[in-house]
Amino acid sequence: MPDAKGFRIVVATLALLGLAFLVFPVIFTGVVAFGGSIFIEFPPQSLSLRWFENIGRINRIWDATITSLYIGLITAALATAMGAAAALALVRSPLPGKAMLTSLLLSPIALPIVAIGIALIQFFILLGMAFTWWSLVIGHLVLVIAYPVRTVAAALTLSNPSLEEAGASLGASPWQVFRTVTLPQMAPGLVSGFLFAFLISFDNYPISVFLVRGELTTLPIELFNYISQNLDPTPAAFSSAYVAVVAALILLAERRWRIISLSIPR
Amino acid sequence: MARLELDRVEVTLGGNRILHGVSLDVADGECVALLGPSGCGKTTTLRAIAGFTPVSAGEIRIAGRSVLGLPPHKRNLGLVFQDYALFPHMTVAQNIGYGLRMRGEDRASIAKQVAEALALVRLSDMAERYPARLSGGQRQRVALARALVIKPDILLLDEPLGALDRKLRDAMQVELKRIHREVGVTTIIVTHDQEEALSLADRVAVMFAGDIREVERPATLYARPKSRAVMDFLGEANLIPAEVTADGALRLPGGAEIPHGGAKPGLVRLGIRPEHMAILPAPGPGSIAACVTEIVFKGAHASLYAEGPAGLALSASLSPAALEAPPAIGETVHLRPDPAHLILFEEDPA
Amino acid sequence: MQGASPRLTGFLLLAPALVFLIAFYLVPLGTMVEESLRSAPNDMDPRAGLHLFQYDRVWNSGRSWRALERTVRISAISTLLTLLVAYPIALFLFQVRAFWRTAILITIFVSLASSLIVRNYGWLVTLADAGPVNQLLLALGIADEPLRMVYSEGATIVALVHYALPFMILPIYGALTRIPPSFVEAAQSLGAGPWRALFGTVLPLSMPGIFGGTTLTFAICMSAFVTPLMLGSPATAMISQVAAEQFLVQLNFPFGSAMIVALTLVTFAILLAYTLLIRAVFRHHA
């Protein structure tokens, strides 16, 4: 890249401003979370942990979190299994119409997200299975299945296909080749696909809002409701904890499986 | 270790015939190189032997038994890939032990054989490294050890030295010869590098356009090729148009004649290596006058390039002694082919 | 996969995802389009016939038309701003040492993976009346009293840019890594200064990344729902919100469906026009 000193300084300044824009809301939220005032105030006049304790007072927060965890894990597991199988077929098998099949599998992320919720609620009412736990899993699955398809396909494209031939030439049966060579090559894609599928399901509001009623509720729904009805910094405490957990998960996945390089489009 | 027979093997991929009936008989313990330009079908031949490319006609036998019905993992072949294809998620020892694990051997026996294989390729202290942390030459030797440790019937090497730099390539050539001598396994080497083929193989099979043209010992192939194409492909060659006269002499361009018996009258091509072209200061019997266009120093010798009658391109080797006082560019020299090393080819119709 | 028929294996691997998406994605979408072509709410009589009545309403009812117009405007502005913020970051990523590159990429990933509601809440805090931005403006003397910044179109745009940033940075960075260094060196050896090399060589060669990033960002903004809900007001509603109201409040399913189908068609039409324009301008590159 062009590298004269003045040029580098300008690029670095603009980039650091942009990165500040990216991280400052999170930092401010963290600071506000430790404030003592009942309203959002910056910088806080007094320090306190009361808003972290208050997280438990968010309406049905435990129920909603457990439901979201279950739905997220099951959705991510199903999406990863189905998406990985599909990616394997798309990358390694001689199939007709691959381009069309790929766009179909990836299209749910490109469509207006509300459309999935709206289409499904009408469909589930017709089927008589609206507002059930499984209807939520299905709704989330439609949205997130594209992520493992993408990450696993990226992992397979990056790996060397002659590795599988090497396995076969050394006496491994097709199943043994899959288990000992292909699967380890897919691992970073599986991990990052699962992680993103889970996080997106765990965080989903625009689909869930159409599919929940009465007893059935999820974490984003309750968090959203709390934010729209209260002005105290409890959500700030919750947000800080949330970002900390997400950061830990990403760091772990990157250290162990190098997931980041997979998500840079090639 | 076994004999390998290819009998009129044909391969058709996507409607294109890649191999047009390749036949080759490799004796037990022999090392044969498949040599040819890229796209000649040498890699396809290798993949057909390994079972990765379906054969549409013909027969492949190992130790007398047909292997066409066997999937790759049941053929018991050792394959060294051009890019080595080492498993990046396994250590050197795990890579080498892979084939033994697939054969269900017990731990102790695997450990012992892996250690022997590592010793054979002189990498005993690298056992716990991952491939990413090895040099090109080390990777090559791990790939070789991994292919040899399963005691394959045939060892198949795809451009084994292609990814290495010059110096390493020379060292690995010696290494490969030593290993082949110690192990004695029947070996097929696919390469586009003639020096590699000539130095490593017991016999060299030259391939053009999906066909084996000639299979010969390296020295014979170089000195007495049977076809003009092989002569032209291997090393440097002069291909001089000439005419066999009614009284049995060869008339060279420029009119000089060399006595020659046994050829039918008509147009021919004379093949002669540059090292068998004498450079004379004055016209002699059977010499061709040519104008020096370039002199290129090549280390052990130098090459003289010259233009003969009707734009005919000629070349000759200059000995170190002759290089002390080389002819000047533009000077006319007289090049005389040594009749003892002349090869006559029929003039191609085209 | 060295089986009897690799094609059959491939089909079997693809089947679960394919069957699932047909049953719970294509069929429901088809049902939704059909619903949007019905004239009156809850009219399930198959003999009623299909009309463009609901689409007529989308175009002619003031609220839905204004929301659609506002959605396109907000998306266009947000996409442009996202590109301007993202490009220097992508360039910077390309210039820094591996350690910092990984650190910045991890930051971007954490942002990407953090809850959208959490991130939007971060902007509610940042732009709050007593929040840090207002404190800064007061301290610098730019404002005499705290400005009301939240619940506005501007706040929505800021939060959308924040949301879309990773989706813009990653494709551009990817495109930059694919430019052969020799191209830039060639430009510099021919006497181009760093700025000339940037605008004359690097920028055009990173066009695939810019195109990918802007397309994705625009699509994301067009379908924004949570962000305008949290940072905007009813007066700055985007089309997804207005459509959702028809389902959650008015219970007029056909009208809501028509709005979403219209949104999809408008998004698709704009992106198609954009693609054709980019192709026409850069046709000699590919």
CSV table of N, CA, C and O in Angstrom, one decimal, chain A residues 1-2 4 7 12 14-15 21-23 25 28-29 32 40 42 82 85-86 89 93-94 101 105 107-108 112-115 118 120 122-123 138 141-142 199 203 205-206 220 224 235-236 239 242 246 260 263-266, chain C residues 7 10 13-14 20-21 23-25 27-28 35 88-89 92 94-95 106-107 109 111 113 115-118 121-123 125-126 130 132 135 162 170-171 173-174 178 188 194-195 223 225-226 229-230 244 247 257 260 264:
chain,number,residue,atom,x,y,z
A,1,MET,N,0.8,-1.2,0.0
A,1,MET,CA,0.0,0.0,0.0
A,1,MET,C,0.9,1.2,0.0
A,1,MET,O,2.0,1.2,0.4
A,2,PRO,N,0.3,2.3,-0.4
A,2,PRO,CA,1.0,3.6,-0.5
A,2,PRO,C,1.5,3.9,0.9
A,2,PRO,O,0.8,3.7,1.9
A,4,ALA,N,3.6,6.9,2.5
A,4,ALA,CA,4.4,8.1,2.8
A,4,ALA,C,3.9,8.5,4.2
A,4,ALA,O,2.8,8.1,4.6
A,7,PHE,N,0.6,10.5,4.6
A,7,PHE,CA,-0.6,9.7,4.2
A,7,PHE,C,-0.9,8.7,5.3
A,7,PHE,O,-2.1,8.6,5.7
A,12,ALA,N,-4.4,6.7,9.6
A,12,ALA,CA,-4.5,6.2,11.0
A,12,ALA,C,-5.4,7.1,11.8
A,12,ALA,O,-6.2,6.5,12.6
A,14,LEU,N,-8.1,8.9,10.8
A,14,LEU,CA,-9.4,8.6,10.4
A,14,LEU,C,-9.9,7.3,10.9
A,14,LEU,O,-11.0,7.1,11.4
A,15,ALA,N,-9.0,6.3,10.8
A,15,ALA,CA,-9.3,4.9,11.2
A,15,ALA,C,-9.6,4.9,12.7
A,15,ALA,O,-10.5,4.3,13.2
A,21,PHE,N,-15.6,5.5,17.3
A,21,PHE,CA,-17.1,5.5,17.0
A,21,PHE,C,-17.7,4.1,17.3
A,21,PHE,O,-18.8,3.9,17.8
A,22,LEU,N,-16.9,3.0,16.9
A,22,LEU,CA,-17.4,1.7,17.1
A,22,LEU,C,-17.4,1.3,18.6
A,22,LEU,O,-18.3,0.6,19.0
A,23,VAL,N,-16.4,1.6,19.3
A,23,VAL,CA,-16.3,1.1,20.7
A,23,VAL,C,-16.9,2.1,21.8
A,23,VAL,O,-17.2,1.6,22.8
A,25,PRO,N,-19.7,3.7,22.4
A,25,PRO,CA,-21.0,3.5,23.0
A,25,PRO,C,-20.9,2.3,24.0
A,25,PRO,O,-21.6,2.4,25.1
A,28,PHE,N,-19.1,3.8,27.1
A,28,PHE,CA,-20.0,4.7,27.9
A,28,PHE,C,-21.0,3.9,28.6
A,28,PHE,O,-21.3,4.2,29.8
A,29,THR,N,-21.6,2.9,28.0
A,29,THR,CA,-22.6,2.0,28.7
A,29,THR,C,-22.0,1.4,29.9
A,29,THR,O,-22.6,1.4,31.0
A,32,VAL,N,-21.7,4.1,32.7
A,32,VAL,CA,-23.0,4.4,33.2
A,32,VAL,C,-23.5,3.3,34.1
A,32,VAL,O,-24.2,3.6,35.1
A,40,ILE,N,-29.8,8.0,33.6
A,40,ILE,CA,-28.5,7.9,32.9
A,40,ILE,C,-27.8,9.3,33.1
A,40,ILE,O,-28.4,10.3,32.9
A,42,PHE,N,-23.7,11.1,32.9
A,42,PHE,CA,-22.3,10.9,32.5
A,42,PHE,C,-21.5,12.2,32.7
A,42,PHE,O,-22.0,13.2,32.2
A,82,MET,N,-27.4,-28.9,9.5
A,82,MET,CA,-27.9,-28.8,8.2
A,82,MET,C,-27.1,-27.9,7.2
A,82,MET,O,-26.9,-28.3,6.1
A,85,ALA,N,-23.7,-29.7,6.2
A,85,ALA,CA,-24.0,-30.8,5.2
A,85,ALA,C,-24.2,-30.1,3.9
A,85,ALA,O,-23.6,-30.5,2.9
A,86,ALA,N,-25.0,-29.1,3.9
A,86,ALA,CA,-25.3,-28.4,2.6
A,86,ALA,C,-24.0,-27.8,2.0
A,86,ALA,O,-23.7,-27.9,0.8
A,89,ALA,N,-21.9,-30.4,0.4
A,89,ALA,CA,-22.4,-30.7,-0.9
A,89,ALA,C,-22.1,-29.6,-1.9
A,89,ALA,O,-21.6,-29.9,-3.1
A,93,SER,N,-19.4,-31.6,-4.1
A,93,SER,CA,-20.1,-32.5,-5.0
A,93,SER,C,-20.4,-31.9,-6.3
A,93,SER,O,-20.7,-30.7,-6.4
A,94,PRO,N,-20.5,-32.7,-7.4
A,94,PRO,CA,-20.8,-32.2,-8.7
A,94,PRO,C,-22.3,-32.1,-8.8
A,94,PRO,O,-23.0,-33.0,-9.3
A,101,LEU,N,-28.8,-22.8,-5.9
A,101,LEU,CA,-28.9,-23.4,-4.6
A,101,LEU,C,-28.2,-22.6,-3.5
A,101,LEU,O,-28.8,-22.3,-2.4
A,105,LEU,N,-29.9,-20.7,-0.2
A,105,LEU,CA,-29.5,-20.9,1.1
A,105,LEU,C,-29.1,-19.7,1.8
A,105,LEU,O,-29.3,-19.5,3.0
A,107,SER,N,-30.1,-16.5,1.0
A,107,SER,CA,-31.0,-15.4,0.8
A,107,SER,C,-31.8,-14.9,2.0
A,107,SER,O,-32.1,-13.8,2.1
A,108,PRO,N,-32.0,-15.8,3.1
A,108,PRO,CA,-32.8,-15.3,4.2
A,108,PRO,C,-32.1,-14.1,4.9
A,108,PRO,O,-32.8,-13.2,5.4
A,112,PRO,N,-35.8,-8.5,3.9
A,112,PRO,CA,-36.2,-7.8,5.0
A,112,PRO,C,-36.5,-8.7,6.2
A,112,PRO,O,-37.3,-9.6,6.0
A,113,ILE,N,-35.8,-8.5,7.3
A,113,ILE,CA,-35.9,-9.5,8.4
A,113,ILE,C,-37.3,-9.7,8.9
A,113,ILE,O,-37.7,-10.8,9.3
A,114,VAL,N,-38.1,-8.6,8.9
A,114,VAL,CA,-39.4,-8.6,9.4
A,114,VAL,C,-40.3,-9.6,8.5
A,114,VAL,O,-41.2,-10.2,9.0
A,115,ALA,N,-39.9,-9.7,7.2
A,115,ALA,CA,-40.7,-10.5,6.3
A,115,ALA,C,-40.7,-11.9,6.8
A,115,ALA,O,-41.8,-12.6,6.7
A,118,ILE,N,-43.3,-12.1,9.6
A,118,ILE,CA,-44.6,-11.9,9.1
A,118,ILE,C,-45.1,-13.1,8.3
A,118,ILE,O,-46.2,-13.5,8.5
A,120,LEU,N,-44.0,-16.2,8.5
A,120,LEU,CA,-44.2,-17.4,9.3
A,120,LEU,C,-45.4,-17.3,10.2
A,120,LEU,O,-46.1,-18.3,10.4
A,122,GLN,N,-48.3,-15.9,9.7
A,122,GLN,CA,-49.5,-16.2,9.0
A,122,GLN,C,-49.5,-17.7,8.7
A,122,GLN,O,-50.6,-18.4,8.8
A,123,PHE,N,-48.3,-18.3,8.3
A,123,PHE,CA,-48.2,-19.7,8.0
A,123,PHE,C,-48.6,-20.6,9.2
A,123,PHE,O,-49.3,-21.5,9.1
A,138,ILE,N,-38.1,-22.7,14.6
A,138,ILE,CA,-38.1,-22.7,13.1
A,138,ILE,C,-37.9,-21.3,12.5
A,138,ILE,O,-37.1,-21.1,11.6
A,141,LEU,N,-34.3,-20.6,12.8
A,141,LEU,CA,-33.5,-21.4,12.0
A,141,LEU,C,-33.5,-20.9,10.5
A,141,LEU,O,-32.5,-20.9,9.9
A,142,VAL,N,-34.7,-20.4,10.1
A,142,VAL,CA,-34.7,-19.9,8.7
A,142,VAL,C,-33.7,-18.8,8.5
A,142,VAL,O,-33.0,-18.7,7.6
A,199,LEU,N,-25.6,-16.7,18.5
A,199,LEU,CA,-25.7,-15.3,19.0
A,199,LEU,C,-26.8,-14.6,18.3
A,199,LEU,O,-27.5,-13.8,18.9
A,203,ASP,N,-30.2,-13.2,20.2
A,203,ASP,CA,-30.4,-11.8,20.2
A,203,ASP,C,-31.6,-11.3,19.3
A,203,ASP,O,-32.0,-10.2,19.3
A,205,TYR,N,-34.9,-10.2,17.8
A,205,TYR,CA,-36.2,-9.5,18.2
A,205,TYR,C,-37.2,-9.5,17.0
A,205,TYR,O,-38.3,-9.8,17.2
A,206,PRO,N,-36.8,-9.1,15.8
A,206,PRO,CA,-37.7,-8.8,14.7
A,206,PRO,C,-38.5,-10.1,14.3
A,206,PRO,O,-39.6,-9.9,13.8
A,220,PRO,N,-34.5,-11.0,24.4
A,220,PRO,CA,-34.5,-9.7,23.7
A,220,PRO,C,-35.9,-9.0,23.8
A,220,PRO,O,-36.0,-7.8,24.0
A,224,PHE,N,-36.0,-5.4,25.6
A,224,PHE,CA,-36.6,-4.3,24.8
A,224,PHE,C,-37.7,-3.6,25.6
A,224,PHE,O,-37.8,-2.4,25.7
A,235,PRO,N,-30.4,-1.7,32.1
A,235,PRO,CA,-30.0,-2.2,30.9
A,235,PRO,C,-28.5,-2.0,30.6
A,235,PRO,O,-27.9,-2.8,29.9
A,236,ALA,N,-28.0,-0.9,31.1
A,236,ALA,CA,-26.5,-0.6,30.9
A,236,ALA,C,-25.7,-1.7,31.6
A,236,ALA,O,-24.7,-2.2,31.1
A,239,SER,N,-26.1,-4.8,29.6
A,239,SER,CA,-25.4,-4.7,28.3
A,239,SER,C,-23.9,-5.0,28.5
A,239,SER,O,-23.2,-5.7,27.8
A,242,TYR,N,-23.3,-8.6,29.0
A,242,TYR,CA,-23.5,-9.3,27.7
A,242,TYR,C,-22.3,-9.1,26.8
A,242,TYR,O,-21.7,-10.1,26.3
A,246,VAL,N,-19.7,-12.1,25.3
A,246,VAL,CA,-19.5,-12.2,23.9
A,246,VAL,C,-18.0,-12.1,23.6
A,246,VAL,O,-17.5,-12.9,22.8
A,260,ILE,N,-11.6,-15.9,12.6
A,260,ILE,CA,-11.8,-14.6,12.0
A,260,ILE,C,-11.4,-14.6,10.5
A,260,ILE,O,-12.2,-14.1,9.7
A,263,SER,N,-14.2,-15.2,8.0
A,263,SER,CA,-15.3,-14.3,7.8
A,263,SER,C,-14.9,-13.1,6.9
A,263,SER,O,-15.6,-12.2,6.7
A,264,ILE,N,-13.6,-13.1,6.5
A,264,ILE,CA,-13.2,-12.1,5.6
A,264,ILE,C,-13.5,-12.5,4.1
A,264,ILE,O,-13.0,-13.5,3.7
A,265,PRO,N,-14.4,-11.8,3.5
A,265,PRO,CA,-14.9,-12.3,2.2
A,265,PRO,C,-13.7,-12.4,1.2
A,265,PRO,O,-12.8,-11.6,1.2
A,266,ARG,N,-13.7,-13.5,0.4
A,266,ARG,CA,-12.7,-13.7,-0.6
A,266,ARG,C,-13.3,-13.7,-2.0
A,266,ARG,O,-14.4,-14.1,-2.2
C,7,ARG,N,-22.8,-37.6,-6.8
C,7,ARG,CA,-23.9,-36.7,-7.1
C,7,ARG,C,-25.1,-37.0,-6.1
C,7,ARG,O,-25.7,-36.1,-5.5
C,10,GLY,N,-24.1,-35.9,-2.6
C,10,GLY,CA,-24.3,-34.4,-2.6
C,10,GLY,C,-25.7,-34.0,-2.4
C,10,GLY,O,-26.1,-33.2,-1.5
C,13,LEU,N,-26.9,-34.8,1.1
C,13,LEU,CA,-26.3,-33.8,2.1
C,13,LEU,C,-27.1,-32.5,2.1
C,13,LEU,O,-27.3,-31.8,3.1
C,14,LEU,N,-27.5,-32.1,0.9
C,14,LEU,CA,-28.2,-30.9,0.7
C,14,LEU,C,-29.7,-30.9,1.1
C,14,LEU,O,-30.3,-29.9,1.5
C,20,PHE,N,-36.2,-28.1,4.4
C,20,PHE,CA,-36.6,-27.2,5.5
C,20,PHE,C,-36.9,-25.8,4.9
C,20,PHE,O,-37.9,-25.2,5.3
C,21,LEU,N,-36.0,-25.3,4.1
C,21,LEU,CA,-36.2,-23.9,3.6
C,21,LEU,C,-37.4,-23.8,2.6
C,21,LEU,O,-38.1,-22.8,2.6
C,23,ALA,N,-40.1,-25.7,2.9
C,23,ALA,CA,-41.3,-25.8,3.8
C,23,ALA,C,-41.5,-24.6,4.6
C,23,ALA,O,-42.7,-24.1,4.8
C,24,PHE,N,-40.5,-24.0,5.2
C,24,PHE,CA,-40.7,-23.0,6.2
C,24,PHE,C,-40.2,-21.6,5.8
C,24,PHE,O,-40.1,-20.7,6.6
C,25,TYR,N,-39.8,-21.5,4.5
C,25,TYR,CA,-39.3,-20.2,4.0
C,25,TYR,C,-40.0,-19.9,2.7
C,25,TYR,O,-40.8,-18.9,2.6
C,27,VAL,N,-42.5,-21.5,1.0
C,27,VAL,CA,-44.0,-21.7,1.1
C,27,VAL,C,-44.6,-20.5,1.9
C,27,VAL,O,-45.5,-19.9,1.4
C,28,PRO,N,-44.1,-20.2,3.1
C,28,PRO,CA,-44.7,-19.1,3.9
C,28,PRO,C,-44.5,-17.8,3.1
C,28,PRO,O,-45.5,-16.9,3.2
C,35,GLU,N,-51.4,-13.5,0.5
C,35,GLU,CA,-52.2,-12.7,1.4
C,35,GLU,C,-52.3,-11.2,1.0
C,35,GLU,O,-53.3,-10.6,1.2
C,88,PRO,N,-11.3,4.1,5.7
C,88,PRO,CA,-10.0,4.3,6.3
C,88,PRO,C,-9.7,3.2,7.3
C,88,PRO,O,-8.5,2.8,7.4
C,89,ILE,N,-10.7,2.6,8.0
C,89,ILE,CA,-10.4,1.5,8.9
C,89,ILE,C,-9.9,0.3,8.1
C,89,ILE,O,-8.9,-0.3,8.6
C,92,PHE,N,-6.4,1.0,7.1
C,92,PHE,CA,-5.5,1.0,8.3
C,92,PHE,C,-5.2,-0.5,8.7
C,92,PHE,O,-4.1,-0.8,9.0
C,94,PHE,N,-5.0,-2.9,6.9
C,94,PHE,CA,-4.1,-3.4,5.9
C,94,PHE,C,-2.7,-3.0,6.2
C,94,PHE,O,-1.7,-3.7,5.8
C,95,GLN,N,-2.5,-1.8,6.8
C,95,GLN,CA,-1.2,-1.2,7.0
C,95,GLN,C,-0.5,-1.7,8.3
C,95,GLN,O,0.7,-1.7,8.3
C,106,ILE,N,-10.7,-8.5,16.1
C,106,ILE,CA,-11.5,-9.1,17.2
C,106,ILE,C,-12.5,-8.0,17.7
C,106,ILE,O,-13.6,-8.3,18.0
C,107,THR,N,-12.1,-6.8,17.8
C,107,THR,CA,-13.0,-5.7,18.3
C,107,THR,C,-14.2,-5.6,17.3
C,107,THR,O,-15.3,-5.5,17.8
C,109,PHE,N,-15.3,-8.0,15.5
C,109,PHE,CA,-16.1,-9.2,15.6
C,109,PHE,C,-17.0,-9.1,16.9
C,109,PHE,O,-18.1,-9.5,16.9
C,111,SER,N,-18.1,-6.4,18.2
C,111,SER,CA,-19.2,-5.5,17.9
C,111,SER,C,-20.3,-6.2,17.1
C,111,SER,O,-21.4,-6.1,17.4
C,113,ALA,N,-21.0,-9.3,17.0
C,113,ALA,CA,-21.6,-10.4,17.7
C,113,ALA,C,-22.4,-9.9,18.8
C,113,ALA,O,-23.2,-10.6,19.4
C,115,SER,N,-25.3,-8.0,21.0
C,115,SER,CA,-26.7,-7.9,20.7
C,115,SER,C,-27.0,-6.5,20.1
C,115,SER,O,-26.5,-5.5,20.5
C,116,LEU,N,-27.9,-6.5,19.1
C,116,LEU,CA,-28.3,-5.3,18.5
C,116,LEU,C,-29.0,-4.3,19.5
C,116,LEU,O,-28.8,-3.1,19.5
C,117,ILE,N,-29.8,-4.9,20.3
C,117,ILE,CA,-30.5,-4.1,21.3
C,117,ILE,C,-29.5,-3.5,22.3
C,117,ILE,O,-29.6,-2.3,22.6
C,118,VAL,N,-28.5,-4.3,22.7
C,118,VAL,CA,-27.4,-3.7,23.5
C,118,VAL,C,-26.7,-2.6,22.8
C,118,VAL,O,-26.5,-1.5,23.4
C,121,TYR,N,-28.9,0.4,22.7
C,121,TYR,CA,-29.0,1.0,24.0
C,121,TYR,C,-27.8,1.9,24.3
C,121,TYR,O,-27.9,2.9,24.9
C,122,GLY,N,-26.6,1.4,23.8
C,122,GLY,CA,-25.4,2.2,23.9
C,122,GLY,C,-25.6,3.5,23.3
C,122,GLY,O,-25.1,4.5,23.9
C,123,TRP,N,-26.3,3.7,22.2
C,123,TRP,CA,-26.5,5.0,21.6
C,123,TRP,C,-27.5,5.8,22.4
C,123,TRP,O,-27.4,7.0,22.4
C,125,VAL,N,-27.7,5.8,25.5
C,125,VAL,CA,-26.9,6.3,26.6
C,125,VAL,C,-26.0,7.4,26.1
C,125,VAL,O,-25.9,8.5,26.6
C,126,THR,N,-25.3,7.2,25.0
C,126,THR,CA,-24.3,8.1,24.4
C,126,THR,C,-24.9,9.4,24.1
C,126,THR,O,-24.4,10.5,24.3
C,130,ALA,N,-28.2,13.8,29.4
C,130,ALA,CA,-27.1,13.9,30.3
C,130,ALA,C,-26.0,13.0,29.9
C,130,ALA,O,-25.1,12.7,30.7
C,132,PRO,N,-22.6,11.5,27.4
C,132,PRO,CA,-21.3,12.1,27.2
C,132,PRO,C,-21.2,13.0,26.0
C,132,PRO,O,-20.5,14.0,26.1
C,135,GLN,N,-22.5,16.3,27.3
C,135,GLN,CA,-21.5,16.9,28.2
C,135,GLN,C,-20.3,17.5,27.4
C,135,GLN,O,-19.9,18.6,27.8
C,162,HIS,N,-23.4,2.5,12.8
C,162,HIS,CA,-22.7,1.7,13.8
C,162,HIS,C,-23.0,0.2,13.6
C,162,HIS,O,-22.0,-0.6,13.6
C,170,LEU,N,-15.3,-5.5,6.5
C,170,LEU,CA,-14.7,-6.8,6.2
C,170,LEU,C,-14.6,-7.0,4.7
C,170,LEU,O,-13.6,-7.5,4.2
C,171,PRO,N,-15.7,-6.8,3.9
C,171,PRO,CA,-15.5,-7.0,2.4
C,171,PRO,C,-14.4,-6.1,1.8
C,171,PRO,O,-13.7,-6.5,0.9
C,173,TYR,N,-11.8,-4.8,3.4
C,173,TYR,CA,-10.5,-5.3,3.8
C,173,TYR,C,-10.1,-6.5,3.0
C,173,TYR,O,-9.0,-6.7,2.5
C,174,GLY,N,-11.1,-7.4,2.8
C,174,GLY,CA,-10.9,-8.6,1.9
C,174,GLY,C,-10.4,-8.2,0.5
C,174,GLY,O,-9.5,-8.8,0.0
C,178,ARG,N,-6.6,-8.7,-1.6
C,178,ARG,CA,-6.5,-9.4,-2.9
C,178,ARG,C,-5.8,-8.6,-4.0
C,178,ARG,O,-5.5,-9.1,-5.0
C,188,GLN,N,3.6,3.4,-8.0
C,188,GLN,CA,4.5,4.3,-7.3
C,188,GLN,C,5.8,4.4,-8.1
C,188,GLN,O,6.4,5.5,-8.1
C,194,PRO,N,1.5,8.8,-2.7
C,194,PRO,CA,0.5,7.9,-2.0
C,194,PRO,C,-0.9,8.2,-2.3
C,194,PRO,O,-1.8,7.3,-2.4
C,195,TRP,N,-1.3,9.5,-2.4
C,195,TRP,CA,-2.7,9.9,-2.6
C,195,TRP,C,-3.1,9.5,-4.0
C,195,TRP,O,-4.2,9.0,-4.2
C,223,SER,N,-34.1,-3.0,5.7
C,223,SER,CA,-34.9,-3.8,6.5
C,223,SER,C,-34.8,-3.5,8.0
C,223,SER,O,-35.3,-4.3,8.8
C,225,PHE,N,-35.4,-2.5,11.7
C,225,PHE,CA,-36.7,-2.6,12.4
C,225,PHE,C,-36.4,-2.2,13.9
C,225,PHE,O,-37.0,-1.2,14.4
C,226,VAL,N,-35.5,-2.9,14.5
C,226,VAL,CA,-35.2,-2.6,16.0
C,226,VAL,C,-34.6,-1.2,16.1
C,226,VAL,O,-35.0,-0.5,17.1
C,229,LEU,N,-37.0,1.6,15.9
C,229,LEU,CA,-37.9,1.4,17.0
C,229,LEU,C,-37.4,2.0,18.3
C,229,LEU,O,-38.1,2.6,19.1
C,230,MET,N,-36.0,1.8,18.5
C,230,MET,CA,-35.4,2.2,19.7
C,230,MET,C,-35.0,3.7,19.7
C,230,MET,O,-35.0,4.4,20.7
C,244,ALA,N,-45.2,-3.9,10.7
C,244,ALA,CA,-45.3,-4.7,11.9
C,244,ALA,C,-46.6,-4.2,12.7
C,244,ALA,O,-47.3,-5.1,13.3
C,247,PHE,N,-49.6,-6.0,11.9
C,247,PHE,CA,-49.8,-7.3,12.4
C,247,PHE,C,-50.0,-7.3,13.9
C,247,PHE,O,-50.8,-8.1,14.4
C,257,SER,N,-48.7,-7.3,4.9
C,257,SER,CA,-47.9,-8.1,3.9
C,257,SER,C,-47.6,-7.3,2.7
C,257,SER,O,-46.4,-7.4,2.1
C,260,ILE,N,-44.6,-5.2,3.2
C,260,ILE,CA,-43.3,-5.9,3.2
C,260,ILE,C,-42.9,-6.3,1.8
C,260,ILE,O,-41.7,-6.3,1.4
C,264,THR,N,-39.5,-5.2,-0.2
C,264,THR,CA,-38.6,-6.2,-0.8
C,264,THR,C,-38.4,-5.8,-2.3
C,264,THR,O,-37.3,-5.8,-2.8
